[in-house]
Amino acid sequence: MQAPPPDPSSMPKLELGGAKAWQRRQQTLRDFELRLEDRVKRSASVFLLLVVLGVLAFLAAKLMLTELSWAARLQRMAAGMLYLGAALVSLGLLHRVSVRAGTLFFCWSALALQLGAAAYYGTGLYSSGMATLVALLAVVGLLLGPGAAVRGTVLTVLGILGLWFMQEQDLLGKVEPNTFPPLASFAVVLVMCALVVGWLALRHGTLFREVMLSLDSSRQLLADTLRAQQTAVEELRASDDRMRVLLDHSLSCTLILDGETGQLRFANAQTLLKHGCERISELDASLFFPGDPFSREQGLAHMREVLSQGAQYFEWQTRHRDGTPIWWDIKLERLHVCGETIVVAFAHDITERLRAENELRVQRARLEEQVNERTHELISEKQRLQDIIEALPITLSIRDCQGRYTLLNRSFELATGHGREQVLGLSARHFMPAEIAAEIADTDAQLIAGKASMTTERQIMHPVDGMHDYLVTTVPLLDARKRTYALLNLGTDVTSLKRLQRELSLAKDEAEHLARVKSEFLANMSHEIRTPLNAVLGLAQLGVGRAGDPAAARSGFERITRSGRHLLSVINDILDYSKVESGKLEIDPLPCNLSHLAREVLDLVAERAEAKHLRLRLDYEVAEDWVAIDALRVTQILVNLLANAIKFTDKGRVTLGVTQAADGLRLSVTDTGVGIAPEQQARIFKAFEQADSSVTRQFGGTGLGLSISSRLAEAMGGEITVSSEVGKGSCFTLRLPCVVVSGEAHAQPLINAAVPPDLLRGLRILIVDDVDINREILQDLLCLAGAEVMSADSGEQALARLGEAGPEGYDLVLMDVQMPEMDGYETTRRLHQMAPRLRVIALTAHALPEERRKCVAAGMLGHVTKPIDQAELMQALLEHSHDLPRRAADAISPSQLVPLDAAPDVQPRAPAMAPASPPTSVSTESQDSAVPTAPTVPTAPAARTSFWPDLPGCDFEAALTRCAGRQELLAKLLGTFAKQYAQYQSVFEEARISGLPALASAAHRLKGLSGNLGLSRLAQSAESLETAAGGRGDPAQVPAALTALIREIAPMVSSIAAWHEAYTARIKA
């Protein structure tokens, strides 16, 4: 397309006929001319070949003139040889240049040679070659045309006249017999001339006739063609008018473009109307090409595609004269008309259609959005339903009325061991045993027949887990017409219940047996407890009456002491057994001097042996005295074994043997007592059992000592064995694994000393704990000991504190290991990156060995458990700071610590409203009456018990000790605790939603905090929840543990809040 387009009046009319016929005729004439030229060329070639043959014959005739000499013969042959050369040169020109060039050269050469030879030889008109002139004229006329024939005739006539004139004037000389041509020469020349002229007449006479006939035919054809073209022009004009009228009245726009230049040659009236134009000249290029992507280059590209590939279909935009865009659906078609290529564009206005489509598209998009939202809701609802079905702990499946499974959940797959792809579309007989499949089919038949529901018990064999018991309930699913279309099956795994029933049956028998055994035990306990109690009470009454007799009173009190010890031993056995049974017994191996332990054990039972006049002996064969064992538990076992040996030996000796073998430590107790029968040796290690019930009546005892000792040995990784012979005595051997440790002096911890106010003076300590109450307790304790204290509530803040103070800014760090965001382990690692020599001590509510190993792996040196024990804390700080230079004063050596009985009379601060009272003794469960207990850390004088909230399961006296006896500090911390956990339900609900790790972390924080504040029962509930949620217990117990914790914390928070409010009011008053 090019602009501006020409005016319609100046546009050429389209020629639709006659051109091809004219082209065909022109091609026919060209073909005829080529054929004629070819025939002439062949004729000239034949002519020249005949000349060559004739000359050769002439030369042969000359050679046969034997009467002439060779010189004469060669003289006469010279003209023939010249003829031969001219003929050969002409043949070359004929094929190399053209027919006319070759023929002209030969004819003029032959004419000149012939006339020249006649003059040279003097034969004149008598020359035999004169006849060839006639043949030459024929060749020139027929091959070269009339002009050449005229010129040849004129030259020939002039030549003949010249020879005649010269011969008449005797200028040539007379013809002698020897110069007169022979008759053979005349015969050859005449024959050749006759053949040439005859052949030319025959050959070119036919050609001339064909040419003439072709010219006549062409003349007639040309006349017919002109008449046909005139008729075609008139028809074309009429057709053009009709076509223009049709195109102008068409509703489509039609444009005709030049195929080579793209110039607009025609546009119908509809095109002008659509673009607001009246003439084609007004169709400016800017209307057809409004701009990218509808540019001139793009339009020409479409034209190139239609010319190379054929018809093209596309959408295009043009512009009305007023600027309104118009959209077109265009077809470009390539046409060949009258030998030229044109491109025709057929365009349909689709502007309104596109507008409607756009509106429809908007409506469709809005509808699709609504459909998508609803579909998403349906998919979400379906997914929720699917998730619920998959999460059900019971098996769920749906079968159609033909018994084929159409839906099932994950529990069904786990129960049967078959995946969905193996079950869906199949009936039960394809993957279940025949009897179960038959039972299912019978159930389905009854429900389809109208039964409401059925519940049956089935046993299903799982390929991995074995046989499981299921309680299956099947109900029919009804359609709108109340007809059953499917069956819903819900199966509950009652394997555990069935197993429990069987176990309960077995347990019932065992319980009945235990009931009988415990009845005997209670009878024995009744005797064992009543006997010393009667003695205690009776002797006490006698002591009242003998107050004036000191000797009698002393004897009575000694007997009371022995009875009390015996009663305490019985009670201790019962308490120790309860600990072993509950799994709360902890083993803590520490360095121990084995020889001292053995002697102390013998000292503990020496009085009993002396009472029976028995000898005690120690066989000690150990190279290394210091070993790592739980000395308390080993002492308890040995005391039990020695006490039993003394009890059942009337005379002789009791020996304690200590030896060291390759597999560990061996401690044996050998006596010369009554001995034990072989059949009774297996019973003595069972609870409430003795070798013979008569023994209990004779010697007394609970029957728990050996059972407890055996369980303690197993807990330490060892065992107790017995070898005995009735009447000769017994030997009990305790085998324990042990580790030999350094023999250096293991000084006793400094926890039995009072804490001076300058114990930690000169040390800068950083406390890192996310619970503010814990930080406040620690800060108060450390400040009272003289330390300079800073605190941080997170790992990030601890890093910032160290960054501000520098690598040498702090001597020690007390690090809570469980904090949100950055825990204590990661914080310790990062602190060591900043200050590699910084000493970190862990603070945690975990006392497990694996927790200690994690602390060591993170770079922590020590470990202090919560609730914080003041003595343990001070001991850990002294142990890891003894070699550090003090900033203000020298560190206090252990010798400077004041014992309890020599401590200065300095009391910690206490509120004025609650005067201090004397220390109260706290009853604890002793492991054995004969085992000495270590003194405890001195506590500040405690306030009246009634001062604190009256809550069960709370030890506020221990909490007051952790607060250094400061009642106002403990009261403040309790108030802070009540405020922090006022919304306890939301705290634990948010943690539960966040996941089990968050719940375990919240429980861990509460455990440490409540332990520090003396809320012991709450700390235990928090520990149970932490164990269940933290991966060390059963996650299924989390809901129960959380419920128990909420039940425990609810009254505690409300009671503490009410108490603190009243306490604050009293302080203000």
mmCIF file of C-alpha atoms in Angstrom, residues 235-532:
data_model
loop_
_atom_site.group_PDB
_atom_site.id
_atom_site.type_symbol
_atom_site.label_atom_id
_atom_site.label_comp_id
_atom_site.label_asym_id
_atom_site.label_seq_id
_atom_site.Cartn_x
_atom_site.Cartn_y
_atom_site.Cartn_z
ATOM 1 C CA GLU A 235 -17.009 -7.603 -22.644
ATOM 2 C CA LEU A 236 -14.263 -6.633 -20.183
ATOM 3 C CA ARG A 237 -15.583 -3.101 -20.010
ATOM 4 C CA ALA A 238 -19.090 -4.405 -19.315
ATOM 5 C CA SER A 239 -17.746 -6.921 -16.784
ATOM 6 C CA ASP A 240 -15.667 -4.197 -15.157
ATOM 7 C CA ASP A 241 -18.749 -2.005 -14.792
ATOM 8 C CA ARG A 242 -20.745 -4.870 -13.330
ATOM 9 C CA MET A 243 -17.895 -5.773 -10.970
ATOM 10 C CA ARG A 244 -17.518 -2.169 -9.821
ATOM 11 C CA VAL A 245 -21.257 -1.935 -9.125
ATOM 12 C CA LEU A 246 -21.190 -5.219 -7.192
ATOM 13 C CA LEU A 247 -18.115 -4.246 -5.181
ATOM 14 C CA ASP A 248 -19.504 -0.777 -4.412
ATOM 15 C CA HIS A 249 -22.738 -2.290 -3.080
ATOM 16 C CA SER A 250 -20.975 -4.995 -1.059
ATOM 17 C CA LEU A 251 -21.083 -4.714 2.732
ATOM 18 C CA SER A 252 -17.445 -5.830 2.827
ATOM 19 C CA CYS A 253 -14.524 -3.637 1.959
ATOM 20 C CA THR A 254 -12.492 -4.695 -1.078
ATOM 21 C CA LEU A 255 -9.112 -3.341 -2.076
ATOM 22 C CA ILE A 256 -6.904 -4.301 -5.017
ATOM 23 C CA LEU A 257 -3.175 -3.805 -4.567
ATOM 24 C CA ASP A 258 -0.273 -4.113 -6.960
ATOM 25 C CA GLY A 259 1.599 -7.331 -6.205
ATOM 26 C CA GLU A 260 5.035 -5.809 -6.751
ATOM 27 C CA THR A 261 4.778 -2.270 -5.390
ATOM 28 C CA GLY A 262 1.846 -2.633 -3.033
ATOM 29 C CA GLN A 263 0.201 0.426 -4.635
ATOM 30 C CA LEU A 264 -3.547 0.750 -4.107
ATOM 31 C CA ARG A 265 -5.269 0.259 -7.434
ATOM 32 C CA PHE A 266 -8.897 -0.030 -6.374
ATOM 33 C CA ALA A 267 -11.090 0.495 -3.296
ATOM 34 C CA ASN A 268 -14.849 0.002 -3.276
ATOM 35 C CA ALA A 269 -17.439 2.453 -1.955
ATOM 36 C CA GLN A 270 -17.790 0.597 1.357
ATOM 37 C CA THR A 271 -14.107 1.251 2.057
ATOM 38 C CA LEU A 272 -14.598 4.978 1.443
ATOM 39 C CA LEU A 273 -17.754 5.012 3.573
ATOM 40 C CA LYS A 274 -16.139 3.216 6.526
ATOM 41 C CA HIS A 275 -13.240 5.668 6.582
ATOM 42 C CA GLY A 276 -15.336 8.798 6.070
ATOM 43 C CA CYS A 277 -13.927 9.542 2.595
ATOM 44 C CA GLU A 278 -15.625 10.457 -0.700
ATOM 45 C CA ARG A 279 -12.727 9.768 -3.105
ATOM 46 C CA ILE A 280 -9.913 7.324 -3.198
ATOM 47 C CA SER A 281 -7.424 10.188 -3.068
ATOM 48 C CA GLU A 282 -8.651 10.932 0.462
ATOM 49 C CA LEU A 283 -7.578 7.478 1.665
ATOM 50 C CA ASP A 284 -4.371 8.632 3.281
ATOM 51 C CA ALA A 285 -1.759 6.107 4.377
ATOM 52 C CA SER A 286 -2.165 7.221 8.022
ATOM 53 C CA LEU A 287 -5.706 5.828 7.915
ATOM 54 C CA PHE A 288 -4.511 2.344 6.944
ATOM 55 C CA PHE A 289 -1.380 2.389 9.121
ATOM 56 C CA PRO A 290 -2.249 4.167 12.420
ATOM 57 C CA GLY A 291 0.976 2.990 14.141
ATOM 58 C CA ASP A 292 2.568 0.023 15.895
ATOM 59 C CA PRO A 293 1.738 -2.756 15.748
ATOM 60 C CA PHE A 294 -0.289 -1.761 12.662
ATOM 61 C CA SER A 295 2.547 -0.090 10.781
ATOM 62 C CA ARG A 296 3.393 0.114 7.085
ATOM 63 C CA GLU A 297 6.231 -2.389 7.574
ATOM 64 C CA GLN A 298 3.858 -4.904 9.145
ATOM 65 C CA GLY A 299 1.390 -4.472 6.260
ATOM 66 C CA LEU A 300 4.100 -5.043 3.666
ATOM 67 C CA ALA A 301 5.238 -8.095 5.627
ATOM 68 C CA HIS A 302 1.707 -9.538 5.299
ATOM 69 C CA MET A 303 1.832 -8.856 1.535
ATOM 70 C CA ARG A 304 5.158 -10.673 1.237
ATOM 71 C CA GLU A 305 3.697 -13.625 3.095
ATOM 72 C CA VAL A 306 0.646 -13.812 0.808
ATOM 73 C CA LEU A 307 2.870 -13.664 -2.278
ATOM 74 C CA SER A 308 5.138 -16.433 -1.002
ATOM 75 C CA GLN A 309 2.716 -18.638 0.937
ATOM 76 C CA GLY A 310 -0.753 -17.942 -0.379
ATOM 77 C CA ALA A 311 -3.873 -16.617 1.346
ATOM 78 C CA GLN A 312 -3.404 -14.951 4.753
ATOM 79 C CA TYR A 313 -5.986 -14.256 7.460
ATOM 80 C CA PHE A 314 -5.432 -11.736 10.225
ATOM 81 C CA GLU A 315 -6.997 -8.895 12.183
ATOM 82 C CA TRP A 316 -6.036 -5.276 11.460
ATOM 83 C CA GLN A 317 -6.866 -1.857 12.796
ATOM 84 C CA THR A 318 -7.382 1.277 10.685
ATOM 85 C CA ARG A 319 -8.562 4.737 11.625
ATOM 86 C CA HIS A 320 -11.597 6.803 10.602
ATOM 87 C CA ARG A 321 -10.915 10.357 9.531
ATOM 88 C CA ASP A 322 -12.280 11.519 12.877
ATOM 89 C CA GLY A 323 -9.724 9.315 14.693
ATOM 90 C CA THR A 324 -12.085 6.474 15.674
ATOM 91 C CA PRO A 325 -10.309 3.095 15.485
ATOM 92 C CA ILE A 326 -11.868 0.455 13.206
ATOM 93 C CA TRP A 327 -11.136 -3.260 13.541
ATOM 94 C CA TRP A 328 -11.110 -5.541 10.501
ATOM 95 C CA ASP A 329 -11.064 -9.246 9.814
ATOM 96 C CA ILE A 330 -8.920 -9.364 6.647
ATOM 97 C CA LYS A 331 -8.261 -12.005 4.053
ATOM 98 C CA LEU A 332 -5.404 -11.319 1.618
ATOM 99 C CA GLU A 333 -5.572 -13.358 -1.583
ATOM 100 C CA ARG A 334 -2.980 -13.610 -4.345
ATOM 101 C CA LEU A 335 -4.415 -13.493 -7.928
ATOM 102 C CA HIS A 336 -2.805 -13.647 -11.394
ATOM 103 C CA VAL A 337 -4.775 -11.494 -13.851
ATOM 104 C CA CYS A 338 -3.687 -10.805 -17.463
ATOM 105 C CA GLY A 339 -0.155 -11.969 -16.766
ATOM 106 C CA GLU A 340 0.350 -9.846 -13.672
ATOM 107 C CA THR A 341 0.096 -10.600 -9.947
ATOM 108 C CA ILE A 342 -2.260 -8.586 -7.806
ATOM 109 C CA VAL A 343 -3.245 -8.820 -4.131
ATOM 110 C CA VAL A 344 -6.912 -8.532 -3.222
ATOM 111 C CA ALA A 345 -7.916 -7.631 0.347
ATOM 112 C CA PHE A 346 -11.381 -8.600 1.600
ATOM 113 C CA ALA A 347 -12.130 -6.881 4.922
ATOM 114 C CA HIS A 348 -15.092 -7.235 7.280
ATOM 115 C CA ASP A 349 -15.749 -4.646 9.950
ATOM 116 C CA ILE A 350 -15.552 -6.478 13.328
ATOM 117 C CA THR A 351 -15.426 -3.405 15.566
ATOM 118 C CA GLU A 352 -18.845 -4.007 17.067
ATOM 119 C CA ARG A 353 -18.181 -7.695 17.336
ATOM 120 C CA LEU A 354 -14.937 -7.084 19.229
ATOM 121 C CA ARG A 355 -16.674 -4.591 21.484
ATOM 122 C CA ALA A 356 -19.357 -7.159 22.213
ATOM 123 C CA GLU A 357 -16.712 -9.829 22.694
ATOM 124 C CA ASN A 358 -14.816 -7.570 25.064
ATOM 125 C CA GLU A 359 -17.959 -6.933 27.097
ATOM 126 C CA LEU A 360 -18.674 -10.631 27.000
ATOM 127 C CA ARG A 361 -15.100 -11.304 28.073
ATOM 128 C CA VAL A 362 -15.483 -8.951 31.015
ATOM 129 C CA GLN A 363 -18.750 -10.618 31.958
ATOM 130 C CA ARG A 364 -17.153 -14.028 31.500
ATOM 131 C CA ALA A 365 -14.156 -13.020 33.635
ATOM 132 C CA ARG A 366 -16.484 -11.768 36.344
ATOM 133 C CA LEU A 367 -18.503 -14.950 36.112
ATOM 134 C CA GLU A 368 -15.340 -17.082 36.084
ATOM 135 C CA GLU A 369 -14.090 -15.222 39.146
ATOM 136 C CA GLN A 370 -17.331 -15.980 40.933
ATOM 137 C CA VAL A 371 -17.206 -19.558 39.750
ATOM 138 C CA ASN A 372 -13.557 -19.847 40.813
ATOM 139 C CA GLU A 373 -14.352 -18.453 44.239
ATOM 140 C CA ARG A 374 -17.202 -20.885 44.651
ATOM 141 C CA THR A 375 -15.124 -23.684 43.210
ATOM 142 C CA HIS A 376 -12.291 -22.825 45.578
ATOM 143 C CA GLU A 377 -14.742 -22.876 48.463
ATOM 144 C CA LEU A 378 -16.088 -26.227 47.313
ATOM 145 C CA ILE A 379 -12.565 -27.587 46.832
ATOM 146 C CA SER A 380 -11.550 -26.285 50.257
ATOM 147 C CA GLU A 381 -14.640 -27.803 51.780
ATOM 148 C CA LYS A 382 -13.962 -31.047 49.979
ATOM 149 C CA GLN A 383 -10.319 -30.941 51.056
ATOM 150 C CA ARG A 384 -11.341 -30.284 54.660
ATOM 151 C CA LEU A 385 -13.731 -33.207 54.486
ATOM 152 C CA GLN A 386 -11.012 -35.339 52.906
ATOM 153 C CA ASP A 387 -8.524 -34.248 55.574
ATOM 154 C CA ILE A 388 -11.018 -35.122 58.282
ATOM 155 C CA ILE A 389 -11.638 -38.514 56.694
ATOM 156 C CA GLU A 390 -7.893 -39.146 56.346
ATOM 157 C CA ALA A 391 -7.199 -37.997 59.914
ATOM 158 C CA LEU A 392 -9.843 -40.215 61.477
ATOM 159 C CA PRO A 393 -8.205 -42.766 63.780
ATOM 160 C CA ILE A 394 -10.828 -45.285 62.672
ATOM 161 C CA THR A 395 -11.085 -47.073 59.351
ATOM 162 C CA LEU A 396 -13.612 -45.590 56.936
ATOM 163 C CA SER A 397 -14.749 -47.083 53.647
ATOM 164 C CA ILE A 398 -17.753 -46.884 51.331
ATOM 165 C CA ARG A 399 -18.993 -49.740 49.152
ATOM 166 C CA ASP A 400 -21.646 -49.588 46.449
ATOM 167 C CA CYS A 401 -24.548 -52.010 46.308
ATOM 168 C CA GLN A 402 -22.446 -54.442 44.273
ATOM 169 C CA GLY A 403 -19.850 -54.604 47.044
ATOM 170 C CA ARG A 404 -17.210 -52.572 45.208
ATOM 171 C CA TYR A 405 -15.151 -50.133 47.270
ATOM 172 C CA THR A 406 -15.526 -46.533 46.094
ATOM 173 C CA LEU A 407 -13.821 -44.638 48.943
ATOM 174 C CA LEU A 408 -11.486 -45.424 51.834
ATOM 175 C CA ASN A 409 -9.151 -43.542 54.162
ATOM 176 C CA ARG A 410 -5.556 -43.918 55.281
ATOM 177 C CA SER A 411 -6.497 -45.885 58.389
ATOM 178 C CA PHE A 412 -8.183 -48.486 56.173
ATOM 179 C CA GLU A 413 -4.974 -48.824 54.125
ATOM 180 C CA LEU A 414 -2.884 -49.243 57.263
ATOM 181 C CA ALA A 415 -5.305 -51.754 58.745
ATOM 182 C CA THR A 416 -5.528 -54.006 55.681
ATOM 183 C CA GLY A 417 -2.032 -53.444 54.279
ATOM 184 C CA HIS A 418 -3.535 -52.711 50.850
ATOM 185 C CA GLY A 419 -3.235 -49.371 49.032
ATOM 186 C CA ARG A 420 -6.124 -47.561 47.364
ATOM 187 C CA GLU A 421 -4.999 -48.590 43.923
ATOM 188 C CA GLN A 422 -5.310 -52.221 45.061
ATOM 189 C CA VAL A 423 -8.786 -51.841 46.555
ATOM 190 C CA LEU A 424 -10.871 -49.199 44.747
ATOM 191 C CA GLY A 425 -13.237 -50.732 42.222
ATOM 192 C CA LEU A 426 -12.881 -54.220 43.720
ATOM 193 C CA SER A 427 -14.975 -56.161 46.200
ATOM 194 C CA ALA A 428 -13.777 -57.689 49.470
ATOM 195 C CA ARG A 429 -13.343 -61.161 47.952
ATOM 196 C CA HIS A 430 -10.411 -59.862 45.863
ATOM 197 C CA PHE A 431 -8.149 -58.982 48.807
ATOM 198 C CA MET A 432 -9.708 -60.408 51.993
ATOM 199 C CA PRO A 433 -10.049 -64.006 53.219
ATOM 200 C CA ALA A 434 -13.049 -65.871 51.892
ATOM 201 C CA GLU A 435 -14.848 -66.120 55.256
ATOM 202 C CA ILE A 436 -14.525 -62.362 55.930
ATOM 203 C CA ALA A 437 -15.616 -61.539 52.371
ATOM 204 C CA ALA A 438 -18.668 -63.791 52.782
ATOM 205 C CA GLU A 439 -19.492 -62.123 56.112
ATOM 206 C CA ILE A 440 -19.237 -58.683 54.496
ATOM 207 C CA ALA A 441 -21.463 -59.749 51.597
ATOM 208 C CA ASP A 442 -24.080 -61.089 54.054
ATOM 209 C CA THR A 443 -24.000 -57.832 56.035
ATOM 210 C CA ASP A 444 -24.422 -55.797 52.840
ATOM 211 C CA ALA A 445 -27.380 -57.915 51.753
ATOM 212 C CA GLN A 446 -29.159 -57.395 55.090
ATOM 213 C CA LEU A 447 -28.594 -53.631 55.027
ATOM 214 C CA ILE A 448 -29.724 -53.293 51.395
ATOM 215 C CA ALA A 449 -32.828 -55.270 52.331
ATOM 216 C CA GLY A 450 -33.760 -52.568 54.838
ATOM 217 C CA LYS A 451 -31.879 -53.109 58.074
ATOM 218 C CA ALA A 452 -30.887 -49.833 59.752
ATOM 219 C CA SER A 453 -27.278 -50.648 60.785
ATOM 220 C CA MET A 454 -25.112 -53.541 61.916
ATOM 221 C CA THR A 455 -22.102 -53.798 64.243
ATOM 222 C CA THR A 456 -19.819 -56.801 64.070
ATOM 223 C CA GLU A 457 -16.390 -57.816 65.308
ATOM 224 C CA ARG A 458 -13.873 -58.898 62.688
ATOM 225 C CA GLN A 459 -10.299 -60.086 62.807
ATOM 226 C CA ILE A 460 -8.129 -58.742 59.982
ATOM 227 C CA MET A 461 -4.671 -60.084 59.276
ATOM 228 C CA HIS A 462 -2.179 -57.303 58.571
ATOM 229 C CA PRO A 463 0.814 -58.493 56.489
ATOM 230 C CA VAL A 464 3.256 -56.848 58.918
ATOM 231 C CA ASP A 465 1.552 -56.321 62.288
ATOM 232 C CA GLY A 466 -0.322 -59.615 62.395
ATOM 233 C CA MET A 467 -3.910 -60.146 63.513
ATOM 234 C CA HIS A 468 -5.957 -57.129 64.636
ATOM 235 C CA ASP A 469 -9.451 -57.009 66.125
ATOM 236 C CA TYR A 470 -11.892 -54.445 64.720
ATOM 237 C CA LEU A 471 -15.360 -53.389 65.775
ATOM 238 C CA VAL A 472 -17.052 -52.542 62.461
ATOM 239 C CA THR A 473 -20.292 -50.551 62.174
ATOM 240 C CA THR A 474 -21.995 -50.514 58.783
ATOM 241 C CA VAL A 475 -24.872 -48.149 57.924
ATOM 242 C CA PRO A 476 -26.711 -47.679 54.604
ATOM 243 C CA LEU A 477 -26.515 -44.389 52.678
ATOM 244 C CA LEU A 478 -29.889 -43.393 51.221
ATOM 245 C CA ASP A 479 -30.730 -41.254 48.190
ATOM 246 C CA ALA A 480 -33.614 -38.799 47.842
ATOM 247 C CA ARG A 481 -36.067 -41.675 47.363
ATOM 248 C CA LYS A 482 -34.862 -43.436 50.503
ATOM 249 C CA ARG A 483 -33.169 -46.169 48.545
ATOM 250 C CA THR A 484 -29.785 -47.530 49.529
ATOM 251 C CA TYR A 485 -27.101 -46.555 47.041
ATOM 252 C CA ALA A 486 -23.982 -47.260 49.132
ATOM 253 C CA LEU A 487 -22.820 -48.617 52.491
ATOM 254 C CA LEU A 488 -20.648 -46.691 54.983
ATOM 255 C CA ASN A 489 -18.268 -48.772 57.113
ATOM 256 C CA LEU A 490 -16.582 -47.458 60.268
ATOM 257 C CA GLY A 491 -14.065 -49.714 61.972
ATOM 258 C CA THR A 492 -12.438 -49.181 65.368
ATOM 259 C CA ASP A 493 -9.259 -51.053 66.220
ATOM 260 C CA VAL A 494 -10.067 -52.819 69.502
ATOM 261 C CA THR A 495 -6.921 -54.943 69.465
ATOM 262 C CA SER A 496 -5.553 -53.088 72.474
ATOM 263 C CA LEU A 497 -8.885 -53.429 74.251
ATOM 264 C CA LYS A 498 -8.994 -57.129 73.536
ATOM 265 C CA ARG A 499 -5.395 -57.473 74.628
ATOM 266 C CA LEU A 500 -6.218 -55.449 77.725
ATOM 267 C CA GLN A 501 -9.105 -57.765 78.471
ATOM 268 C CA ARG A 502 -6.803 -60.742 78.202
ATOM 269 C CA GLU A 503 -4.138 -58.987 80.245
ATOM 270 C CA LEU A 504 -6.732 -57.980 82.811
ATOM 271 C CA SER A 505 -7.725 -61.582 83.134
ATOM 272 C CA LEU A 506 -4.098 -62.546 83.708
ATOM 273 C CA ALA A 507 -3.581 -59.527 85.950
ATOM 274 C CA LYS A 508 -6.575 -60.527 87.986
ATOM 275 C CA ASP A 509 -4.941 -63.823 88.803
ATOM 276 C CA GLU A 510 -1.638 -62.073 89.527
ATOM 277 C CA ALA A 511 -3.414 -59.478 91.663
ATOM 278 C CA GLU A 512 -5.093 -62.167 93.676
ATOM 279 C CA HIS A 513 -1.697 -63.737 94.238
ATOM 280 C CA LEU A 514 -0.178 -60.371 95.171
ATOM 281 C CA ALA A 515 -3.097 -59.665 97.440
ATOM 282 C CA ARG A 516 -2.341 -62.852 99.330
ATOM 283 C CA VAL A 517 1.365 -61.979 99.461
ATOM 284 C CA LYS A 518 0.658 -58.414 100.563
ATOM 285 C CA SER A 519 -1.755 -59.637 103.171
ATOM 286 C CA GLU A 520 1.060 -61.659 104.673
ATOM 287 C CA PHE A 521 3.333 -58.619 104.248
ATOM 288 C CA LEU A 522 0.845 -56.348 106.035
ATOM 289 C CA ALA A 523 0.522 -58.869 108.784
ATOM 290 C CA ASN A 524 4.300 -58.896 109.143
ATOM 291 C CA MET A 525 4.396 -55.071 108.974
ATOM 292 C CA SER A 526 1.714 -54.862 111.604
ATOM 293 C CA HIS A 527 3.858 -56.996 113.857
ATOM 294 C CA GLU A 528 7.088 -55.216 112.897
ATOM 295 C CA ILE A 529 5.693 -51.732 113.434
ATOM 296 C CA ARG A 530 3.560 -52.467 116.519
ATOM 297 C CA THR A 531 6.378 -54.217 118.377
ATOM 298 C CA PRO A 532 8.833 -51.274 118.407
#
